[in-house]
Coordinates of C-alpha atoms and ligand atoms in Angstrom, one line a residue:
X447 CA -13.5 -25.0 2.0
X448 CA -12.2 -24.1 -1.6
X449 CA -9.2 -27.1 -0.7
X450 CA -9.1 -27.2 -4.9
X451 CA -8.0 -23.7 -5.0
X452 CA -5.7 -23.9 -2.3
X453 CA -3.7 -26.8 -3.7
X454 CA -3.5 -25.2 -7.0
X455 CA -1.8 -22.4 -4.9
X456 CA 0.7 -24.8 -3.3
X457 CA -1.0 -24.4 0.0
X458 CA -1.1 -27.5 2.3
X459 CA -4.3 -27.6 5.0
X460 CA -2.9 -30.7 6.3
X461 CA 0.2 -30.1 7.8
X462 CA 1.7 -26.2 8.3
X463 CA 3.0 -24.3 5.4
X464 CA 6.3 -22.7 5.8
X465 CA 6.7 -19.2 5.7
X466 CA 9.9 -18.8 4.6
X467 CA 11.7 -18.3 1.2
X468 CA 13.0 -21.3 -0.8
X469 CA 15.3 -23.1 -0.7
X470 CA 15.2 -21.8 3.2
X471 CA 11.4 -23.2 3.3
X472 CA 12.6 -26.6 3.8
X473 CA 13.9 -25.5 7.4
X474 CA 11.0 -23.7 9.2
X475 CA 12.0 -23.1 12.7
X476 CA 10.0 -20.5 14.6
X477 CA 6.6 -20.7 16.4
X478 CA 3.5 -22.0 14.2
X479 CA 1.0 -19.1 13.4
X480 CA -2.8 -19.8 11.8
X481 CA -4.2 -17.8 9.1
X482 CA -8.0 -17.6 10.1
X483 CA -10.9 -16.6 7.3
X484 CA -12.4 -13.6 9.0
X485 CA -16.0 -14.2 7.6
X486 CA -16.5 -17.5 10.0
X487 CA -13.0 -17.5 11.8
X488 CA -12.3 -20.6 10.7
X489 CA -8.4 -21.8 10.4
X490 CA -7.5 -21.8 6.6
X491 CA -4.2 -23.4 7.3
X492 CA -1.4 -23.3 9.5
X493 CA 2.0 -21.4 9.5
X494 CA 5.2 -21.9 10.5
X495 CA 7.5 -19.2 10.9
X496 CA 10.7 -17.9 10.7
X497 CA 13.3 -17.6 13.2
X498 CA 16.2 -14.6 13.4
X499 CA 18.4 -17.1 12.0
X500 CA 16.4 -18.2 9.4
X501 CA 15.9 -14.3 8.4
X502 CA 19.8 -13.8 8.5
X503 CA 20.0 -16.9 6.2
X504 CA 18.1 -15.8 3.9
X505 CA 19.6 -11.5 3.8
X506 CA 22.7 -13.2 3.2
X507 CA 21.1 -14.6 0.2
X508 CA 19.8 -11.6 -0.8
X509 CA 23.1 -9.9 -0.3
X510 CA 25.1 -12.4 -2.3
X511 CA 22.3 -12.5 -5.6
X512 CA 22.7 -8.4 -5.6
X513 CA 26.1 -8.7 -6.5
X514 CA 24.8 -10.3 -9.2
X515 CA 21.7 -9.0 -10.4
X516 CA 23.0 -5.2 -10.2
X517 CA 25.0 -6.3 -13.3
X518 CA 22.0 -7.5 -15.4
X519 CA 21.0 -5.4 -17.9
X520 CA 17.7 -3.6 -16.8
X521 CA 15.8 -4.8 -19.8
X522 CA 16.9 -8.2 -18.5
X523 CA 15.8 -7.6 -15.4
X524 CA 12.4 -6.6 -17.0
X525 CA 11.8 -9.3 -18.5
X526 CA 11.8 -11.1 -15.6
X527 CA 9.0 -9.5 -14.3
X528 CA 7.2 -9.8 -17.6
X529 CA 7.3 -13.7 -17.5
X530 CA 6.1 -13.1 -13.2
X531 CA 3.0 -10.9 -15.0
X532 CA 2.1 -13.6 -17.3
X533 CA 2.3 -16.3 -14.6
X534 CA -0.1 -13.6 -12.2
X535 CA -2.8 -13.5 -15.3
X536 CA -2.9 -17.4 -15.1
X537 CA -3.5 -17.6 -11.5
X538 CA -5.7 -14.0 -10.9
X539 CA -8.9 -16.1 -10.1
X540 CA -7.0 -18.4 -8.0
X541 CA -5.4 -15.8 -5.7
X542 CA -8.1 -13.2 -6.2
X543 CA -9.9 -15.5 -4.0
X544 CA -7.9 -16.1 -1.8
X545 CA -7.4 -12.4 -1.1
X546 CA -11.0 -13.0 -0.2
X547 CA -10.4 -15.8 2.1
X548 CA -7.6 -14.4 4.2
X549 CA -8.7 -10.9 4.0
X550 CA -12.6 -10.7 3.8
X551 CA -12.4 -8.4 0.6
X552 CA -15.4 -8.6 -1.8
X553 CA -14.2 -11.4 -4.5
X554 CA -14.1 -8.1 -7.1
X555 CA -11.5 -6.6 -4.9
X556 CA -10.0 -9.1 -4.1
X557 CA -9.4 -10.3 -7.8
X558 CA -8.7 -6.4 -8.2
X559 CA -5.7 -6.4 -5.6
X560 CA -4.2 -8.9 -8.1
X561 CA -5.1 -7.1 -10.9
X562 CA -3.1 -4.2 -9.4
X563 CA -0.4 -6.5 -9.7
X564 CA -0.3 -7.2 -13.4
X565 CA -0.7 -3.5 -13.8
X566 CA 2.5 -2.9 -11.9
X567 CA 4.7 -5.7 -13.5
X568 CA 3.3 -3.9 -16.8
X569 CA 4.3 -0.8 -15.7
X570 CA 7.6 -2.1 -14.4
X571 CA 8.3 -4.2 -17.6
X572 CA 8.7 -0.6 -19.2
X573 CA 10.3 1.3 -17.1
X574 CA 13.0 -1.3 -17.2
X575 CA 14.5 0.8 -19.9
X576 CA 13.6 4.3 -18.8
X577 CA 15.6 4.5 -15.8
X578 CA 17.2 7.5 -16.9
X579 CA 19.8 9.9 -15.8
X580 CA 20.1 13.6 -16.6
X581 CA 22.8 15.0 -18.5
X582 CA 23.7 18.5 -17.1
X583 CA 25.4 22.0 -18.6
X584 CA 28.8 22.0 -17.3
X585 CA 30.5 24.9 -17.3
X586 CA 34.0 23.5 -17.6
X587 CA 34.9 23.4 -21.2
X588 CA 35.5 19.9 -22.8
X589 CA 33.8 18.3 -19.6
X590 CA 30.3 16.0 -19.4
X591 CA 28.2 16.3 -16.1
X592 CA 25.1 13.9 -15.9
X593 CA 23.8 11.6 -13.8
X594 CA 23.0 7.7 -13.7
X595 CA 21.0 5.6 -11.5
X596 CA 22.3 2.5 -9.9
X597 CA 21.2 -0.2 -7.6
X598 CA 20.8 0.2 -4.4
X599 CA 21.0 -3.2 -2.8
X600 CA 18.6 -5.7 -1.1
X601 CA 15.4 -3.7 -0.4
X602 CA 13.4 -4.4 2.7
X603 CA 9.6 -4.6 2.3
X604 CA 6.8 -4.6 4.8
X605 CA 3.4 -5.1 4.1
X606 CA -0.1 -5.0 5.8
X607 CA -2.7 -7.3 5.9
X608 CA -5.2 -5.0 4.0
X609 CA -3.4 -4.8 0.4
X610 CA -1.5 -8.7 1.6
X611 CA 0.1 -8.8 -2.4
X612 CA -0.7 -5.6 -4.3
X613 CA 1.4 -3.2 -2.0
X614 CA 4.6 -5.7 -2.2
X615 CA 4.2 -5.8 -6.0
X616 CA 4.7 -1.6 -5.9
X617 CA 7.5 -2.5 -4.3
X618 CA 8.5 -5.4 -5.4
X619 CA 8.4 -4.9 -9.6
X620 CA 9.8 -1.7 -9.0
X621 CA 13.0 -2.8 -7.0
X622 CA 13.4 -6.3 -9.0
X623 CA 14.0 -3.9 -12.3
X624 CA 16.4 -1.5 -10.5
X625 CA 18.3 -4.2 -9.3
X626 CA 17.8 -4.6 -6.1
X627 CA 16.2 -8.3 -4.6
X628 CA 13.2 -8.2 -2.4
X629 CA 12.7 -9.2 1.1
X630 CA 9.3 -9.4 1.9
X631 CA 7.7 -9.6 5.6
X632 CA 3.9 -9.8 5.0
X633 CA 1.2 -8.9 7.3
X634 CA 1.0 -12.3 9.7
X635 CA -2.5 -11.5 9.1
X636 CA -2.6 -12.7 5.4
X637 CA 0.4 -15.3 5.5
X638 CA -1.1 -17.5 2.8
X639 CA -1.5 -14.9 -0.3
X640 CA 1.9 -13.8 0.5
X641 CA 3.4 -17.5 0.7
X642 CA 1.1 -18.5 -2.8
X643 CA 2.6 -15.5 -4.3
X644 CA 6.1 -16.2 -3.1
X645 CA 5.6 -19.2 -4.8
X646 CA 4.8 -18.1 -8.0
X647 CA 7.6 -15.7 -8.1
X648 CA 10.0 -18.3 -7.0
X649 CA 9.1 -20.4 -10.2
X650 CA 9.5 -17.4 -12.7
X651 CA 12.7 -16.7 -11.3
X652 CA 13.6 -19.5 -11.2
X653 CA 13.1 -20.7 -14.5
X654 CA 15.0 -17.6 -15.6
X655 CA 18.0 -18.5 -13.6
X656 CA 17.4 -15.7 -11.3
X657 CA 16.6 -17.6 -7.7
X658 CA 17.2 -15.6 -4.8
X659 CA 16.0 -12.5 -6.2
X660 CA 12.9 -12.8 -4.7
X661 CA 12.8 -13.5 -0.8
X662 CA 10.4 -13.6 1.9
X663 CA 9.3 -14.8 5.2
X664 CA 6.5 -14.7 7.6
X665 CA 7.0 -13.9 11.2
X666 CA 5.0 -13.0 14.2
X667 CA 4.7 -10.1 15.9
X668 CA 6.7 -6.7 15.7
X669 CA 9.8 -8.0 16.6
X670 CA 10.4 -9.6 12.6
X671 CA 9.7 -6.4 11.2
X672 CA 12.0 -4.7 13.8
X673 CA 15.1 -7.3 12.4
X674 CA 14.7 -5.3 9.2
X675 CA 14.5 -2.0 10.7
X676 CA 17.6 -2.0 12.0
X677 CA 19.7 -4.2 9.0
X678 CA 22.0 -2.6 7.5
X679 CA 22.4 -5.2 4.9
X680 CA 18.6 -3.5 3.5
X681 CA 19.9 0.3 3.2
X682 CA 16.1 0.5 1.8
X683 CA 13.4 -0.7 4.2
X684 CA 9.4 0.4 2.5
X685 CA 7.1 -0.1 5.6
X686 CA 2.9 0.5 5.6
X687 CA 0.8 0.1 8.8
X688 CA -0.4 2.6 11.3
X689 CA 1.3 5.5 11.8
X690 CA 2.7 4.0 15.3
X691 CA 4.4 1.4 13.3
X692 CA 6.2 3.9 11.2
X693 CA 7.5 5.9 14.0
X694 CA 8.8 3.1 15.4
X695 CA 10.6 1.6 12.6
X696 CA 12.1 5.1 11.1
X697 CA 13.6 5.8 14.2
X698 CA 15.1 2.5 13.9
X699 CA 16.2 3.1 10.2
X700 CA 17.2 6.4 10.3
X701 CA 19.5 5.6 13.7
X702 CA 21.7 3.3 11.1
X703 CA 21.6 6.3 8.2
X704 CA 19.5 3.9 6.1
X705 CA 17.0 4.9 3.8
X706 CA 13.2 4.7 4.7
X707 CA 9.8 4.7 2.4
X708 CA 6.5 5.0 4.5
X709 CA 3.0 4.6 3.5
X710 CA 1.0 4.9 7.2
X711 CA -2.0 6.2 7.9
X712 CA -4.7 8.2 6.4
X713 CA -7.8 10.3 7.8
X714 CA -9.2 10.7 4.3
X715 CA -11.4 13.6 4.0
X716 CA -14.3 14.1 0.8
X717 CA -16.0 17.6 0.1
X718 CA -18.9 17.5 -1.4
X719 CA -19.9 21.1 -3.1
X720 CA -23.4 23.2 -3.6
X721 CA -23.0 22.6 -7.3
X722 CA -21.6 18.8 -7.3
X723 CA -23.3 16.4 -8.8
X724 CA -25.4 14.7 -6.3
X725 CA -25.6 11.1 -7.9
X726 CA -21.4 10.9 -8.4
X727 CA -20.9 12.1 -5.3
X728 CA -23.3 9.3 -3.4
X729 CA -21.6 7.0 -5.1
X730 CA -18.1 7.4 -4.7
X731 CA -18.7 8.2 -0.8
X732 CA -20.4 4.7 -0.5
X733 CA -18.1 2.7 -2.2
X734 CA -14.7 4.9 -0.6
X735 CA -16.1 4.8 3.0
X736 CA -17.9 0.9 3.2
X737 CA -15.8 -1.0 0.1
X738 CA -13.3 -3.2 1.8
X739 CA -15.0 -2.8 5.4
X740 CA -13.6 0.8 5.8
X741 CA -9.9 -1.1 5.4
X742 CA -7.7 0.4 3.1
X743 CA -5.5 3.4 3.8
X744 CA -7.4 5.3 1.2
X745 CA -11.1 4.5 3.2
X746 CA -13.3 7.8 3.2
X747 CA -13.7 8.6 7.1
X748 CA -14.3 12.3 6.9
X749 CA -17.0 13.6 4.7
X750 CA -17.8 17.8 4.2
X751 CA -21.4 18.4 3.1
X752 CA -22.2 22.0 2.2
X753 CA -24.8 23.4 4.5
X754 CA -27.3 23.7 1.3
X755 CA -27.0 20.0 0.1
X756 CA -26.5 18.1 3.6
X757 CA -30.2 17.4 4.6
X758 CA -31.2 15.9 1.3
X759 CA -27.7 14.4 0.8
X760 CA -27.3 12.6 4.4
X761 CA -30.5 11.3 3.5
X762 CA -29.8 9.7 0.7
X763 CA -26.8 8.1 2.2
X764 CA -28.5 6.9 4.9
X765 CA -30.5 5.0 1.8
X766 CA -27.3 3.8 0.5
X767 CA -26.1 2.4 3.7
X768 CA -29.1 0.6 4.6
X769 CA -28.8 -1.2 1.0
X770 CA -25.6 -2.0 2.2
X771 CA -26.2 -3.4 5.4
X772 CA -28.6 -5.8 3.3
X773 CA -25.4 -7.0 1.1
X774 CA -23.0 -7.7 3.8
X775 CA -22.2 -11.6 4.1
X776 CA -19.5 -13.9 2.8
X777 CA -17.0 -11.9 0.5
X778 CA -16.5 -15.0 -1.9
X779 CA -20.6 -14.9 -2.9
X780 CA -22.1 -13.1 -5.4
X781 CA -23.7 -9.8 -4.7
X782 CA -21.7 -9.0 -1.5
X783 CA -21.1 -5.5 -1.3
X784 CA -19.0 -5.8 2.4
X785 CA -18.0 -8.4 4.2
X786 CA -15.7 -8.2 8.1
X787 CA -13.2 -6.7 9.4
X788 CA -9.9 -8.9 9.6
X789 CA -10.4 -10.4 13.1
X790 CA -11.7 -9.9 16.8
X791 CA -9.1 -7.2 17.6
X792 CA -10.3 -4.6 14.2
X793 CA -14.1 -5.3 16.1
X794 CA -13.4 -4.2 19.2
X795 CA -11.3 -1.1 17.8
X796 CA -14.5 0.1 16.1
X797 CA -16.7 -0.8 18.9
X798 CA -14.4 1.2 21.3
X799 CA -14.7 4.2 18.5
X800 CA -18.3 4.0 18.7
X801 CA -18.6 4.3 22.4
X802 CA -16.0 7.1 22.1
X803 CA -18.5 9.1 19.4
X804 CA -21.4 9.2 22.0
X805 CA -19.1 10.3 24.9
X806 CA -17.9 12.9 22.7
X807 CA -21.3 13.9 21.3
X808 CA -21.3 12.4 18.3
X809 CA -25.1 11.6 16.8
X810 CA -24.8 7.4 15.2
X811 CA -27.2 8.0 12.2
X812 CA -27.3 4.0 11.3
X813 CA -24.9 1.6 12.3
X814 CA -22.3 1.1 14.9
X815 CA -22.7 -2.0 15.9
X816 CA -21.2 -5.9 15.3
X817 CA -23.4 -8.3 13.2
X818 CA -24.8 -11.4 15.7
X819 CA -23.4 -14.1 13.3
X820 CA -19.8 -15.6 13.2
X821 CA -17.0 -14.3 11.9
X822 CA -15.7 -10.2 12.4
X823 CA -18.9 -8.6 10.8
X824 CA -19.8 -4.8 11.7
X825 CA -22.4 -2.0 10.6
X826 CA -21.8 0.4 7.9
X827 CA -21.8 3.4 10.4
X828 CA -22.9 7.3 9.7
X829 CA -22.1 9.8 12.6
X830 CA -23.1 13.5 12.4
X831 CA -19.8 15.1 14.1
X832 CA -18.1 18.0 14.8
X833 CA -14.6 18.7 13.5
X834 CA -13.4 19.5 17.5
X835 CA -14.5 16.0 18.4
X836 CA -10.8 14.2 19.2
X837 CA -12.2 10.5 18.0
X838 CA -12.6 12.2 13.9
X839 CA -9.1 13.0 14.0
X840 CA -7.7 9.4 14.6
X841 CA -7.9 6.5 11.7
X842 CA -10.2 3.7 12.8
X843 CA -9.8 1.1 10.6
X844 CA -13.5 0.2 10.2
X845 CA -16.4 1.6 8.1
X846 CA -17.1 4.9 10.3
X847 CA -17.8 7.7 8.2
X848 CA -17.8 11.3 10.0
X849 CA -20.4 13.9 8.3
X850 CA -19.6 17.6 8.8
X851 CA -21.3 21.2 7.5
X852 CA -19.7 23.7 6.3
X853 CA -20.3 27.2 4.9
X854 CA -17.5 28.0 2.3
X855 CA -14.8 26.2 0.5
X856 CA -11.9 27.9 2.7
X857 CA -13.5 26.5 6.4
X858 CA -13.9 23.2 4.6
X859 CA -10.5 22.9 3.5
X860 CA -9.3 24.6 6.9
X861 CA -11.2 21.8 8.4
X862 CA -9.9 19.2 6.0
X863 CA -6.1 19.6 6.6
X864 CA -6.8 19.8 10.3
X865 CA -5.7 16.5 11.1
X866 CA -2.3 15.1 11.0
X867 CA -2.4 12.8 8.5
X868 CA -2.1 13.8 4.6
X869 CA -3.4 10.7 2.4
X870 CA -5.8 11.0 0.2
X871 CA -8.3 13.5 -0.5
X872 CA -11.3 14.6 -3.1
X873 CA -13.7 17.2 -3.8
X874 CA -16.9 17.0 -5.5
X875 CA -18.2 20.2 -7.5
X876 CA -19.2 21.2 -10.8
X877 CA -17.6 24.8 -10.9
X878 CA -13.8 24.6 -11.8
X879 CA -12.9 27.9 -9.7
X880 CA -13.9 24.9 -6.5
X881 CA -11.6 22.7 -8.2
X882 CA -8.6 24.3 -8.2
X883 CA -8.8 25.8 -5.2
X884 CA -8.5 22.7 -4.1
X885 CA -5.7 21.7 -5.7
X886 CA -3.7 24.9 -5.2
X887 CA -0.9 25.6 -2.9
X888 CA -3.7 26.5 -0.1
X889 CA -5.9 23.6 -1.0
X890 CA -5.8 19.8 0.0
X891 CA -2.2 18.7 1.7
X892 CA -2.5 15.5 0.9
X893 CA -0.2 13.2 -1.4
X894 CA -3.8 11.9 -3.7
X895 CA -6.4 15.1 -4.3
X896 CA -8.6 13.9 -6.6
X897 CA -11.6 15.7 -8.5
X898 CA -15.1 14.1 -8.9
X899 CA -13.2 10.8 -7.8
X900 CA -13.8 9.1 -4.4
X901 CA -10.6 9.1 -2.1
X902 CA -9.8 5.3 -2.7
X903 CA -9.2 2.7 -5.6
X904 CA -5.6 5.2 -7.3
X905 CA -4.4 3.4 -9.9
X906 CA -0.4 2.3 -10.2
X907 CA 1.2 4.9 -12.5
X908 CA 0.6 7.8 -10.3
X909 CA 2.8 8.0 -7.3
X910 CA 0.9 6.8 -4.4
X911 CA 1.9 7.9 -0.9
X912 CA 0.9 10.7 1.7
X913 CA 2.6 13.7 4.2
X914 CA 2.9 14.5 7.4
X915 CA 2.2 11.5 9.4
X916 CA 1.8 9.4 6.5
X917 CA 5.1 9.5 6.2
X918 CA 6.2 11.2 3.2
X919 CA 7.0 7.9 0.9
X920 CA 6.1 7.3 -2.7
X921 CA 5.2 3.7 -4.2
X922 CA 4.0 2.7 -7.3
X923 CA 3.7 4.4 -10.7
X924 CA 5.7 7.8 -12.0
X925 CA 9.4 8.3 -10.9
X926 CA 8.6 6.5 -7.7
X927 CA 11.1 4.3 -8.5
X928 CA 14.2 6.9 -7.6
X929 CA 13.7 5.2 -3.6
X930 CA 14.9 2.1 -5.0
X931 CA 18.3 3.2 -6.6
X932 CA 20.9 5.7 -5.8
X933 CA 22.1 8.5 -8.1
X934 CA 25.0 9.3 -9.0
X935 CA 26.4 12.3 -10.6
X936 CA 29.3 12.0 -13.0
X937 CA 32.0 14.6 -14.6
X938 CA 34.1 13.4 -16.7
X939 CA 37.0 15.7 -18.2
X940 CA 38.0 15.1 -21.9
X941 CA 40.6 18.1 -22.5
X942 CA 44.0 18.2 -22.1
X943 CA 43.7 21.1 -18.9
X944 CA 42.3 21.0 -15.2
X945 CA 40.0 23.8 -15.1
X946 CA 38.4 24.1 -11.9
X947 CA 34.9 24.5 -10.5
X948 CA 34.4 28.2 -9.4
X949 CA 36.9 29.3 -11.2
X950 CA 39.2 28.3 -8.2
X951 CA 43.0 28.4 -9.0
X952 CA 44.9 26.2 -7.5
X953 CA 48.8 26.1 -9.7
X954 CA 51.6 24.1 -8.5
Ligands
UN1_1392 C1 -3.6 0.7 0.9 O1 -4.7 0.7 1.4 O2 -2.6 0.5 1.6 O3 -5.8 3.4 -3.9 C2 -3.4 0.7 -0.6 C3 -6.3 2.3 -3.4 C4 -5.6 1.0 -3.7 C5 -4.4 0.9 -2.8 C6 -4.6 1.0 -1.4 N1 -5.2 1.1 -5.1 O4 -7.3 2.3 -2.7

């Protein structure tokens, strides 16, 4: 199926592709993994991955381009990732679907994830000559204080199979103009997009005279992740996944001093307010909690209906959702609205959170259940809940939405921040005394709050990221790009004395 597209991609279905960087590709020696299409679980093509010594290979690589590349100048380096955006526009249709095909994303989000892209190189392409410094008062006389930013180094970068390409491009347009080469591990998941897009930003840097800068490889399992966890030739390692992942690989960062940028889970809560307007408010919930099967870190799980709108409002939903449940099918066709989950494993984790709703009182208002047909189809799912029921504080990564009641804006945002991850966030109201509360010091305590905006679908030049169990890290757009070098600050002493700082004497 779609064996045109693939070729154009430089994916073989014939014989296993090889999920490692060139010119390392030409050396495959790990296990052979398939990548499987999720809407009928049939293989796509085959994989064949990368050993430890195939990773060290190519770190060394990584390591010896740094030494040059920190030297380029940063304009230089942006346009690099200029000529990589232009090559992306050719080939959005292309990879857009197969977005689709490895990850079950409608074909509009899956030609958005590489649209997301584009916007980054864009973004990245300009702030290729804005990394700036600071320049300070000193209070020497005849002395300069600033700062500058340099490289850091080879930058580590771990991605799920959710967001396969558009979650290395934050990373990876950022880092590539700051200096620092990329080495990718992609989601075993979603091997394919990542080795098409490899590809593609092979050939760009390539053709610039820039090979190496760009480095990735596919492995299976924790255990490839865990070699870059504890590197220290990466002194930056950007991880997203589940919140169990990033534990894991912190601890094994931080034990080695290096530097760590997480984006892990979210528990993404939505109030909807007395005076908010019902028909916004509908439709952001619908497409925040049901686009992308319930699968991105930004999915709408937890939604607060005040008491005076709930009846009418869960009604309506419950409309929405049965339209829906009509539109679910293969992502790739037109009119789709949802299509699976990413395989057998993401089923039975929703199935498991269903049976855990009813034990724990839960009420399933539609939904809940698997589609009989092939492939890793499930329900658009409603559940009336309360906020002490243990199941609504944990992220299952499936269309489950939890509806809750409140009274006033303070026990909604009490309830809101009562769970330990700090993603994103939204409130819908017409009455701008709601609004900023909300976005006050005592309001949402998440990294996105959004206003008459769904929790999902942030666009690059904000700062994307979460606290608390998220993890605290920043991708993406505004000065995100501070994770990727390392400052330095500078004095420099043009007089003819040695005053010192303090006013400490010190005469010999
Ligand atoms: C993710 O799910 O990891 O804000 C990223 C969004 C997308 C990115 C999601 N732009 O929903």
């Amino acid at each position: 199926m779609f064996s045109e597209v693939l070729e154009r991609l430089g994916i073989q279905t014939g014989q296993p592709n090889f999920g490692l960087s060139a010119p390392l590709r030409e050396k495959p020696g790990g296990e052979e993994i398939v990548s499987l299409n999720p809407a009928n679980g049939e293989t796509i093509a085959r994989v064949a991955t990368a050993t430890r010594s195939d990773y060290d290979a190519l770190v060394d690589r990584a390591g010896d381009v740094f030494l040059r590349w920190r030297s380029a100048p940063p304009p230089e380096r942006g346009e690099l990732i200029r000529r990589f955006g232009l090559a992306l526009r050719e080939r959005k249709q292309d990879l857009g679907l197969l977005v689709t095909l490895e990850t079950g994303k409608i074909l509009t989000e899956g030609e958005g994830e590489v649209q997301e892209m584009i916007d980054m190189c864009d973004f990245a392409v300009g702030l290729s000559r804005q990394l700036y410094g600071l320049t300070m008062a000193c209070e020497r006389p005849d002395h300069r204080l600033f700062e500058q930013w340099r490289p850091l180094g080879p930058v580590g970068v771990l991605t799920a199979f959710n967001f396969p390409v558009a979650v290395w491009a934050w990373n990876a347009a950022v880092a590539a103009v700051c200096g620092d080469p990329v080495v990718w591990k992609p989601s075993p998941h979603t091997p394919l997009t990542a080795i098409a897009v490899q590809k593609i930003a092979e050939q760009v840097a390539a053709a610039a005279g820039w090979e190496g800068v760009f480095q990735m490889y596919v492995a299976p399992g924790h255990e490839g992740g865990q070699w870059m966890a504890s590197d220290p030739r990466l002194p930056l390692v950007s991880a997203t996944g589940s919140c169990e992942m990033g534990r894991s690989v912190a601890q094994q960062i931080a034990a080695r001093l290096g530097r760590s940028l997480l984006e892990l889970g979210g528990n993404n809560g939505l109030i909807v307010c007395e005076s908010a307007n019902l028909d916004l408010s509908l439709r952001a919930v619908a497409f925040a909690a049901a686009g992308a099967a319930g699968q991105r870190c930004t999915s709408l799980r937890r939604l607060f209906l005040h008491r005076s709108i709930a009846g009418p409002f869960t009604e309506r939903l419950k409309k929405a959702y049965a339209g829906i449940s009509q539109r679910i099918g293969n992502p790739w066709e037109d009119g789709v609205l949802m299509g699976p989950l990413i395989n057998e494993a993401s089923v039975e984790r929703m199935l498991a959170a269903v049976s855990a709703i009813g034990e724990q009182g839960g009420q399933i208002l539609c939904g809940g259940k698997r589609l009989n047909r092939p492939g890793s189809f499930v329900e658009p799912t409603l559940v009336q809940a309360t906020c002490d029921m243990p199941i609504t504080r944990e992220e299952t990564f499936a269309p489950i939405l939890y509806l809750f009641e409140f009274d006033t804006l303070e026990e909604a945002i009490e309830q809101h921040n009562a769970v330990s991850q700090g993603l994103s966030s939204a409130i819908f109201t017409d009455r701008l005394q709601e609004a900023e509360r909300f976005l006050s010091p005592a309001g949402s305590d998440c990294g996105i709050a959004n206003v008459n905006i769904g929790t999902s679908g942030a666009e690059i030049g904000g700062a994307f990221g979460g606290d608390k169990d998220t993890g605290g890290g920043r991708e993406a757009g505004s000065d995100a790009w501070k994770a990727y070098m390392r400052r330095q600050t500078c004095t420099v002493n043009y007089g003819d004395a040695l005053p010192l700082a303090q006013g400490v004497k010190f005469e010999i």
